[in-house]
Coordinates of C-alpha atoms in Angstrom, one line a residue:
M1 CA -33.5 -83.0 53.0
T2 CA -31.2 -81.7 55.7
Q3 CA -33.0 -80.5 58.8
E4 CA -32.4 -76.8 59.6
K5 CA -30.2 -76.2 62.7
S6 CA -32.2 -75.1 65.8
I7 CA -32.1 -74.0 69.4
H8 CA -33.6 -76.6 71.8
C9 CA -34.8 -76.0 75.3
G10 CA -37.2 -78.2 77.2
T11 CA -40.0 -79.1 74.7
K12 CA -39.2 -76.2 72.4
V13 CA -37.3 -76.7 69.1
R14 CA -37.0 -73.5 67.1
A15 CA -35.2 -73.1 63.8
Y16 CA -32.7 -70.3 63.4
S17 CA -34.6 -68.8 60.5
E18 CA -37.7 -68.4 62.8
I19 CA -35.6 -67.2 65.7
R20 CA -34.0 -64.4 63.6
A21 CA -37.3 -63.4 62.1
R22 CA -38.9 -63.2 65.5
A23 CA -35.9 -61.3 66.9
A24 CA -36.2 -58.7 64.1
R25 CA -39.9 -58.1 64.8
L26 CA -39.2 -57.9 68.5
A27 CA -36.5 -55.3 67.8
S28 CA -39.1 -53.0 66.3
G29 CA -41.2 -53.4 69.4
L30 CA -38.2 -52.6 71.6
R31 CA -37.5 -49.4 69.6
E32 CA -41.1 -48.4 70.2
L33 CA -40.6 -48.9 73.9
G34 CA -37.6 -46.5 73.8
L35 CA -34.6 -48.8 73.6
G36 CA -31.8 -47.4 71.4
P37 CA -28.2 -47.9 70.5
A38 CA -25.7 -48.2 73.4
D39 CA -28.6 -48.5 75.9
R40 CA -28.5 -51.5 78.3
F41 CA -31.4 -53.9 78.8
A42 CA -31.8 -56.4 81.6
I43 CA -32.7 -60.1 81.2
V44 CA -34.1 -61.8 84.3
M45 CA -35.0 -65.2 82.9
R46 CA -34.2 -68.9 83.3
N47 CA -32.6 -70.6 80.3
D48 CA -35.1 -70.4 77.4
V49 CA -35.2 -69.9 73.7
E50 CA -36.8 -66.5 74.2
Y51 CA -33.7 -65.6 76.2
I52 CA -31.7 -65.8 73.0
E53 CA -34.3 -64.0 71.0
A54 CA -34.4 -61.1 73.5
T55 CA -30.6 -60.9 73.4
L56 CA -30.5 -60.9 69.6
A57 CA -33.4 -58.3 69.3
G58 CA -31.8 -55.8 71.6
A59 CA -28.3 -56.3 70.2
S60 CA -29.5 -55.8 66.6
I61 CA -30.5 -52.2 67.7
G62 CA -27.0 -51.8 69.1
A63 CA -28.2 -52.1 72.7
V64 CA -26.2 -54.1 75.3
P65 CA -27.7 -57.1 77.1
V66 CA -27.3 -57.4 80.9
P67 CA -28.1 -60.9 82.0
I68 CA -29.1 -61.0 85.7
N69 CA -29.0 -63.9 88.2
W70 CA -32.7 -64.8 88.5
H71 CA -32.0 -66.1 92.1
W72 CA -31.5 -62.4 93.1
T73 CA -34.7 -61.0 94.5
G74 CA -33.7 -58.4 97.0
D75 CA -31.1 -55.7 97.4
D76 CA -28.8 -57.6 95.0
L77 CA -31.3 -57.4 92.2
A78 CA -32.1 -53.8 93.0
H79 CA -28.4 -52.9 92.9
V80 CA -27.9 -54.4 89.4
L81 CA -31.1 -52.9 87.9
S82 CA -30.0 -49.5 89.1
D83 CA -26.2 -49.8 88.6
S84 CA -26.5 -51.0 85.0
E85 CA -28.8 -48.0 84.2
C86 CA -30.9 -50.4 82.1
R87 CA -33.5 -48.8 79.9
L88 CA -35.7 -51.9 79.6
A89 CA -36.0 -55.3 81.2
F90 CA -37.3 -58.8 80.3
A91 CA -38.6 -61.2 82.9
H92 CA -40.3 -64.5 83.1
T93 CA -43.9 -64.2 84.5
D94 CA -43.0 -66.0 87.8
L95 CA -40.0 -63.6 88.3
L96 CA -42.0 -60.4 87.6
P97 CA -42.9 -59.4 91.1
A98 CA -39.2 -59.2 92.3
V99 CA -38.2 -57.2 89.1
R100 CA -41.2 -54.9 89.1
D101 CA -40.7 -53.9 92.7
R102 CA -37.1 -53.0 92.1
L103 CA -37.0 -51.6 88.6
P104 CA -36.3 -47.9 88.5
T105 CA -39.3 -45.7 87.7
G106 CA -40.2 -45.4 84.1
V107 CA -38.2 -48.4 82.8
P108 CA -40.4 -50.7 80.6
L109 CA -40.8 -54.3 81.7
V110 CA -41.5 -56.9 79.1
E111 CA -43.2 -60.0 80.3
V112 CA -42.1 -63.4 78.9
A113 CA -44.4 -66.4 79.6
T114 CA -42.8 -69.0 81.9
P115 CA -43.0 -72.2 79.9
P116 CA -44.7 -75.3 81.4
Y117 CA -41.4 -77.3 81.5
I118 CA -39.9 -74.6 83.7
V119 CA -43.0 -74.6 85.9
D120 CA -42.8 -78.3 86.3
A121 CA -39.0 -78.5 86.8
Y122 CA -39.0 -75.9 89.6
G123 CA -42.3 -76.9 91.2
L124 CA -43.9 -73.5 90.5
E125 CA -47.6 -72.7 90.7
P126 CA -49.3 -72.6 87.2
Q127 CA -48.4 -69.3 85.5
T128 CA -50.7 -67.1 83.5
L129 CA -49.8 -63.8 81.8
T130 CA -50.6 -60.8 84.0
G131 CA -51.5 -58.4 81.2
A132 CA -49.9 -55.6 83.3
H133 CA -46.8 -55.2 81.0
P134 CA -45.9 -55.3 77.3
E135 CA -45.9 -59.0 76.5
F136 CA -43.1 -60.7 74.5
E137 CA -45.2 -62.6 71.9
A138 CA -47.6 -59.7 71.5
L139 CA -44.7 -57.4 70.6
I140 CA -43.5 -59.8 68.0
D141 CA -47.0 -60.2 66.5
A142 CA -47.6 -56.5 66.4
H143 CA -44.5 -55.4 64.6
E144 CA -42.7 -55.8 61.2
A145 CA -39.1 -56.8 61.1
A146 CA -36.6 -54.0 61.8
A147 CA -33.4 -53.6 59.9
A148 CA -30.4 -54.6 62.1
T149 CA -28.0 -51.8 62.9
S150 CA -25.5 -54.3 64.4
T151 CA -24.7 -57.8 63.2
A152 CA -21.9 -58.7 65.5
P153 CA -22.5 -61.4 68.2
P154 CA -23.8 -59.7 71.3
Q155 CA -21.3 -59.0 74.0
S156 CA -23.2 -59.0 77.3
V157 CA -22.4 -57.0 80.5
I158 CA -21.8 -59.7 83.0
Y159 CA -22.1 -59.0 86.7
T160 CA -19.6 -60.7 88.9
S161 CA -21.3 -63.3 91.1
G162 CA -21.1 -61.3 94.3
T163 CA -19.9 -64.4 96.3
T164 CA -17.3 -62.1 97.9
G165 CA -19.0 -58.7 97.8
K166 CA -21.4 -56.5 95.9
A167 CA -21.7 -57.5 92.2
K168 CA -19.8 -55.3 89.7
G169 CA -20.7 -55.0 86.0
V170 CA -18.0 -55.9 83.5
L171 CA -18.5 -53.7 80.5
R172 CA -16.4 -54.4 77.4
D173 CA -15.6 -52.0 74.5
P174 CA -17.7 -52.7 71.4
S175 CA -16.0 -54.9 68.8
G176 CA -16.1 -54.5 65.0
P177 CA -16.2 -57.4 62.5
E178 CA -12.6 -58.3 63.1
G179 CA -13.0 -58.4 66.8
A180 CA -16.2 -60.5 66.5
E181 CA -14.4 -63.0 64.3
R182 CA -11.5 -63.1 66.8
R183 CA -13.9 -63.7 69.7
I184 CA -15.6 -66.6 67.9
R185 CA -12.3 -68.2 67.0
L186 CA -11.1 -67.9 70.6
A187 CA -14.3 -69.3 72.0
L188 CA -14.1 -72.4 69.8
E189 CA -10.5 -73.0 70.9
T190 CA -11.4 -72.4 74.6
L191 CA -14.5 -74.6 74.6
A192 CA -12.8 -77.4 72.7
L193 CA -15.6 -77.1 70.2
D194 CA -15.9 -77.6 66.5
A195 CA -18.5 -75.5 64.6
T196 CA -20.0 -78.7 63.1
M197 CA -20.9 -80.2 66.5
S198 CA -24.1 -80.1 68.4
T199 CA -23.5 -78.4 71.7
M200 CA -25.2 -78.0 75.1
V201 CA -25.1 -75.2 77.6
T202 CA -25.9 -76.8 81.0
A203 CA -25.4 -73.7 83.2
P204 CA -27.5 -70.5 83.5
L205 CA -27.0 -67.8 80.8
Y206 CA -26.4 -65.1 83.4
H207 CA -22.9 -66.4 83.8
A208 CA -20.1 -65.3 81.5
A209 CA -19.0 -68.6 80.0
P210 CA -22.4 -70.1 79.3
N211 CA -23.6 -66.7 77.9
N212 CA -20.6 -66.4 75.6
H213 CA -20.9 -70.1 74.6
A214 CA -24.6 -69.8 73.7
L215 CA -24.2 -66.6 71.7
V216 CA -21.2 -67.8 69.8
A217 CA -23.0 -71.0 68.9
T218 CA -26.0 -68.9 67.8
A219 CA -23.8 -66.7 65.6
L220 CA -22.5 -69.8 63.9
G221 CA -25.9 -71.4 63.6
M222 CA -25.0 -74.5 65.5
D223 CA -27.5 -77.0 66.9
L224 CA -27.7 -75.6 70.4
Y225 CA -29.3 -77.2 73.5
L226 CA -30.1 -75.0 76.5
L227 CA -30.6 -77.0 79.8
H228 CA -33.3 -75.3 81.9
K229 CA -32.5 -77.3 85.0
F230 CA -29.8 -79.9 85.7
N231 CA -30.9 -83.4 86.5
P232 CA -28.2 -86.1 86.0
Q233 CA -30.3 -88.9 84.7
E234 CA -32.4 -86.7 82.5
L235 CA -29.1 -85.3 81.1
L236 CA -28.0 -88.8 80.1
E237 CA -31.4 -89.4 78.5
L238 CA -31.0 -86.3 76.5
I239 CA -27.4 -87.1 75.4
Q240 CA -28.6 -90.5 74.2
R241 CA -31.7 -89.3 72.5
E242 CA -30.1 -86.3 70.7
H243 CA -26.6 -87.8 70.2
L244 CA -25.1 -84.7 71.8
E245 CA -21.4 -84.2 70.9
H246 CA -20.3 -81.3 73.1
L247 CA -21.2 -80.0 76.6
Q248 CA -20.0 -77.3 78.8
M249 CA -20.3 -78.4 82.5
V250 CA -19.1 -77.7 86.0
P251 CA -17.5 -80.1 88.5
T252 CA -20.6 -80.3 90.7
M253 CA -22.4 -81.9 87.7
F254 CA -19.6 -84.5 87.4
R255 CA -20.1 -85.4 91.0
R256 CA -23.8 -85.9 90.6
L257 CA -23.5 -87.9 87.5
L258 CA -20.9 -90.2 89.2
A259 CA -23.3 -90.5 92.2
L260 CA -25.7 -92.4 90.0
P261 CA -25.6 -96.2 90.4
D262 CA -23.1 -97.8 87.9
E263 CA -25.9 -99.8 86.3
V264 CA -27.9 -96.6 85.6
R265 CA -25.0 -94.9 83.9
A266 CA -24.2 -98.0 82.0
S267 CA -27.7 -98.2 80.6
Y268 CA -27.3 -95.0 78.5
D269 CA -25.3 -94.7 75.3
V270 CA -23.2 -91.6 75.6
S271 CA -20.7 -92.6 72.9
S272 CA -21.7 -89.5 70.8
I273 CA -19.8 -87.2 73.2
K274 CA -16.7 -85.9 71.5
S275 CA -15.8 -83.1 74.0
I276 CA -16.8 -81.8 77.4
I277 CA -15.4 -78.5 78.7
H278 CA -15.6 -77.6 82.3
A279 CA -14.8 -74.6 84.5
G280 CA -16.7 -72.6 87.1
S281 CA -15.0 -74.1 90.2
Q282 CA -12.0 -76.2 91.0
C283 CA -12.3 -79.9 90.0
P284 CA -10.6 -82.4 92.4
A285 CA -8.1 -84.5 90.6
D286 CA -9.8 -87.8 91.5
L287 CA -13.1 -86.6 90.3
K288 CA -11.7 -85.7 86.9
E289 CA -9.9 -89.0 86.7
Q290 CA -13.2 -90.8 87.3
M291 CA -14.9 -88.8 84.5
I292 CA -12.1 -89.6 82.1
G293 CA -12.2 -93.3 83.1
W294 CA -15.9 -93.3 82.3
L295 CA -16.1 -91.3 79.2
G296 CA -12.6 -91.4 77.8
P297 CA -10.2 -88.5 77.1
V298 CA -12.9 -86.1 76.2
I299 CA -12.7 -84.0 79.4
N300 CA -11.1 -80.5 78.9
E301 CA -10.8 -77.6 81.3
Y302 CA -10.2 -73.9 81.1
Y303 CA -9.4 -71.3 83.7
G304 CA -9.9 -67.6 83.7
G305 CA -12.4 -65.0 84.9
T306 CA -15.2 -62.7 83.8
E307 CA -12.6 -59.8 83.5
S308 CA -9.8 -61.7 81.9
G309 CA -11.6 -64.2 79.8
A310 CA -10.2 -67.8 79.4
I311 CA -6.4 -67.9 79.8
V312 CA -5.4 -71.4 80.7
K313 CA -6.5 -74.7 79.2
C314 CA -6.0 -78.4 80.1
S315 CA -6.7 -81.6 78.1
S316 CA -7.5 -85.0 79.6
A317 CA -3.9 -86.2 78.9
E318 CA -2.5 -83.2 80.7
A319 CA -4.8 -83.7 83.6
L320 CA -3.7 -87.3 84.1
A321 CA 0.0 -86.4 83.7
H322 CA -0.2 -83.5 86.1
P323 CA -2.9 -84.3 88.6
G324 CA -4.6 -81.2 90.0
T325 CA -3.5 -78.7 87.3
V326 CA -5.9 -76.5 85.5
G327 CA -3.5 -76.4 82.6
R328 CA -1.0 -74.0 80.8
A329 CA -1.5 -70.6 79.3
M330 CA -3.0 -70.7 75.8
D331 CA -1.0 -69.0 73.0
G332 CA -0.8 -65.3 73.4
C333 CA -1.9 -65.4 77.1
G334 CA 0.2 -65.2 80.2
V335 CA 0.2 -66.2 83.9
R336 CA 2.3 -64.8 86.7
I337 CA 2.4 -65.6 90.4
L338 CA 3.0 -62.5 92.5
D339 CA 3.6 -62.0 96.2
V340 CA 1.9 -59.4 98.4
D341 CA 4.5 -56.8 97.3
G342 CA 3.9 -57.5 93.6
A343 CA 7.1 -59.4 93.0
T344 CA 7.1 -62.4 90.7
L345 CA 7.5 -65.7 92.5
P346 CA 9.5 -68.7 91.2
A347 CA 8.0 -72.1 90.2
G348 CA 6.5 -73.9 93.2
E349 CA 5.9 -70.9 95.4
Q350 CA 2.3 -70.0 96.1
G351 CA 1.0 -66.5 95.6
V352 CA -1.7 -64.5 93.9
I353 CA -2.5 -65.5 90.3
Y354 CA -2.4 -62.8 87.6
L355 CA -3.6 -63.4 84.1
K356 CA -2.7 -61.6 80.9
P357 CA -5.4 -61.8 78.1
R358 CA -4.2 -62.3 74.6
P359 CA -3.7 -59.3 72.4
G360 CA -6.9 -58.0 70.8
T361 CA -9.2 -59.0 73.7
A362 CA -11.8 -56.3 74.1
N363 CA -10.9 -53.9 76.8
F364 CA -13.2 -53.6 79.9
T365 CA -14.1 -51.4 82.7
Y366 CA -16.5 -51.8 85.7
I367 CA -19.7 -49.9 85.4
G368 CA -19.6 -46.9 87.7
L369 CA -16.2 -47.9 89.1
P370 CA -13.6 -46.8 86.6
E371 CA -10.9 -46.8 89.3
A372 CA -11.6 -50.4 90.4
R373 CA -9.7 -52.0 87.6
A374 CA -6.5 -50.6 88.8
E375 CA -6.9 -52.5 92.1
I376 CA -6.8 -55.9 90.3
E377 CA -4.2 -55.1 87.5
V378 CA -0.4 -55.1 87.5
D379 CA 1.5 -54.5 84.2
G380 CA -1.5 -55.6 82.1
Y381 CA -2.0 -58.8 84.2
I382 CA -5.4 -59.1 86.0
T383 CA -6.2 -61.1 89.1
V384 CA -9.6 -62.6 89.9
G385 CA -8.5 -63.2 93.5
D386 CA -7.3 -66.8 93.2
M387 CA -4.1 -68.1 94.7
G388 CA -1.9 -70.8 93.3
Y389 CA 1.5 -71.7 91.9
L390 CA 3.2 -72.7 88.6
D391 CA 5.4 -75.8 88.3
E392 CA 8.6 -76.0 86.3
G393 CA 6.6 -76.9 83.2
G394 CA 4.4 -73.8 83.4
Y395 CA 1.3 -75.8 84.6
L396 CA -0.9 -73.8 86.9
Y397 CA -2.4 -75.2 90.2
L398 CA -5.1 -73.4 92.2
T399 CA -4.8 -73.5 96.0
D400 CA -7.5 -71.1 97.2
R401 CA -9.0 -67.6 96.9
A402 CA -6.9 -64.9 98.5
K403 CA -10.0 -63.6 100.3
D404 CA -10.7 -67.1 101.7
M405 CA -7.3 -67.4 103.4
V406 CA -7.6 -67.9 107.1
I407 CA -5.0 -66.4 109.5
S408 CA -5.2 -68.3 112.8
G409 CA -2.6 -67.7 115.5
G410 CA -0.5 -66.0 112.9
V411 CA -0.5 -69.0 110.5
N412 CA -1.9 -68.8 107.0
I413 CA -4.4 -71.6 106.3
Y414 CA -6.0 -72.3 102.9
P415 CA -9.5 -73.8 103.2
A416 CA -9.4 -75.4 99.7
E417 CA -6.7 -77.8 100.9
I418 CA -8.9 -78.9 103.8
E419 CA -12.0 -79.1 101.6
A420 CA -10.1 -81.4 99.1
C421 CA -9.1 -83.6 102.0
L422 CA -12.6 -83.9 103.3
H423 CA -14.0 -84.6 99.9
M424 CA -12.0 -87.9 100.0
M425 CA -13.7 -89.0 103.3
D426 CA -16.3 -91.6 102.8
G427 CA -19.8 -90.4 103.4
I428 CA -19.2 -86.7 102.8
A429 CA -21.2 -85.3 99.8
D430 CA -20.1 -81.6 100.1
V431 CA -18.1 -79.4 102.3
A432 CA -17.2 -75.7 102.9
V433 CA -14.4 -74.6 105.2
F434 CA -13.8 -71.0 106.2
G435 CA -12.7 -68.8 109.0
V436 CA -14.7 -67.0 111.6
P437 CA -13.6 -64.4 114.2
D438 CA -12.0 -65.8 117.3
E439 CA -10.9 -63.8 120.3
D440 CA -7.9 -66.0 121.1
M441 CA -6.6 -66.9 117.7
G442 CA -7.9 -64.1 115.5
E443 CA -9.8 -66.6 113.4
K444 CA -10.8 -70.2 113.8
L445 CA -11.6 -72.8 111.2
V446 CA -15.2 -74.0 110.7
A447 CA -16.3 -76.8 108.4
H448 CA -19.9 -77.1 107.2
I449 CA -20.6 -80.6 105.9
E450 CA -23.3 -82.1 103.8
L451 CA -23.5 -85.9 104.2
E452 CA -24.5 -88.5 101.7
P453 CA -28.0 -89.9 102.1
G454 CA -28.2 -92.5 105.0
V455 CA -24.7 -91.6 106.3
S456 CA -24.0 -90.6 109.9
L457 CA -20.7 -89.1 111.1
T458 CA -19.6 -87.3 114.2
A459 CA -17.6 -84.1 114.5
Q460 CA -14.8 -86.1 116.2
Q461 CA -14.6 -88.6 113.3
V462 CA -14.2 -85.7 110.9
R463 CA -11.5 -84.1 113.1
E464 CA -9.6 -87.4 113.3
Y465 CA -9.7 -87.8 109.6
V466 CA -8.3 -84.4 108.9
A467 CA -5.6 -84.8 111.6
G468 CA -4.6 -88.1 109.9
H469 CA -4.0 -86.4 106.6
L470 CA -3.0 -82.8 107.3
A471 CA -1.2 -80.8 109.9
K472 CA -3.0 -80.5 113.2
Y473 CA -3.5 -76.8 112.9
K474 CA -5.5 -77.4 109.8
T475 CA -8.2 -79.4 111.7
P476 CA -11.4 -77.4 111.9
R477 CA -12.3 -76.4 115.5
A478 CA -16.0 -76.3 114.7
I479 CA -17.9 -78.9 112.6
V480 CA -21.5 -78.2 111.5
F481 CA -23.6 -80.8 109.6
D482 CA -26.1 -79.2 107.1
E483 CA -28.8 -80.8 105.1
A484 CA -27.5 -79.0 102.0
L485 CA -24.8 -76.4 101.3
P486 CA -25.8 -73.3 99.4
R487 CA -24.4 -73.3 95.9
D488 CA -25.3 -71.4 92.8
D489 CA -26.2 -73.0 89.5
T490 CA -22.5 -73.4 88.5
G491 CA -21.6 -75.2 91.7
K492 CA -19.9 -72.2 93.4
L493 CA -20.3 -72.2 97.1
F494 CA -22.0 -69.2 98.7
K495 CA -19.7 -69.1 101.6
R496 CA -20.9 -65.7 102.5
R497 CA -24.3 -67.1 103.4
L498 CA -22.7 -69.5 105.7
R499 CA -20.5 -66.8 107.3
E500 CA -23.5 -64.7 107.9
R501 CA -24.6 -67.2 110.6
Y502 CA -21.5 -66.1 112.6
M503 CA -22.3 -62.4 112.6
T504 CA -23.9 -62.9 116.1
A505 CA -22.1 -63.9 119.3
T506 CA -23.4 -67.4 119.2
Q507 CA -21.1 -69.8 117.3
P508 CA -20.9 -73.6 117.3
K509 CA -18.3 -75.0 119.6

């Protein structure tokens, strides 16, 4: 007898028939709490099976899910809860205080028990239900199944990460059956995924790509694994035990896997892997080459943004033939490189990257900021703020984010180039380079560095290394060694947090 396909997370394994039945009963409870068609509902939870059930329940009513970064606990959380105009919110028990204190008056808050494996993984105090709010399981137990008014895969409102400013909610137009089918087809192509595979989402569901990946896999009834917290060796154990075939990852995870001793990696059978797709942040060419050397030509990449969707894709063979590329535009998509005046630049010249979604992609606007889209769009092409260039073959290369560019003494400097250089220096585990105000030069370069365990380096050694590989003006004037650099769960650096240290007169020399 064939085992029914399921969603797995931690110690939970729940069959789709049970998930859909629970979601239908939960939907009745949500209606009773006042959630209706076109309303928005917030989800402040770590990855969990109940996350999917909450999403399905609300979407079956015709409501729109708003996944929220559970790391946000202050003004950032208050902003999204208010800006999204959510009519209901879900939160794990340990996250209740932050949500409760910032939720607009009168908005129901549904408590979801924090499971023991999350408590253990994050070192939390033991959690018990508060009884102060409607409780997830009680709502399911107390209601009969509601008839679904919408059967399309949910399309979440995703808030941009806020690494460069206040988060904005990307709201897409509803899609009918044809649009839903198109979305699923595009997701499978983008993710290098076959509907028969078992698949794992390793990153938080509050990000666009993992959220879409999980919901498409759910719509297709695939064996879906949600990782509640990344640990490299535990991931290898899971791949071996469950014979996982497909994973969506980020480059930081590659680096941590490769940091394991060779004998540890060799002790696990990962031959079941047929495809790994990555995105989320730029992957150094040498890092990708090492992953391909270890696992074979199963490493794929895509590039795009929350607003544009995936536009560019790269296979292992293309990555090896064109080191550093993120790939070429997929069928129906387009890429242009524009200068500051909006003129198209020729191959090899660096400018701002603009992306054209394929026809039929659901239209979007920013919640509460209908005029903001015009600021990032030119002739149907959208920029997410990255800079780069195209080669003669149409392969795209990322160089930096436009907002990260440093102008020092009138010279444009791109921190990503310096970061890539320093990643090659022995003993450096992580690095962030950015500009800070300087009375003489306008801006000066600062490098924050995280060293590998047991390694000792001096600022002068770092400067000499950079000067030996790049132009002298690209050498950081200030070097700061940090125990750990702030990154989100997808590996993106929170440079803003580092820059905040320089908002006072005192700066490292």
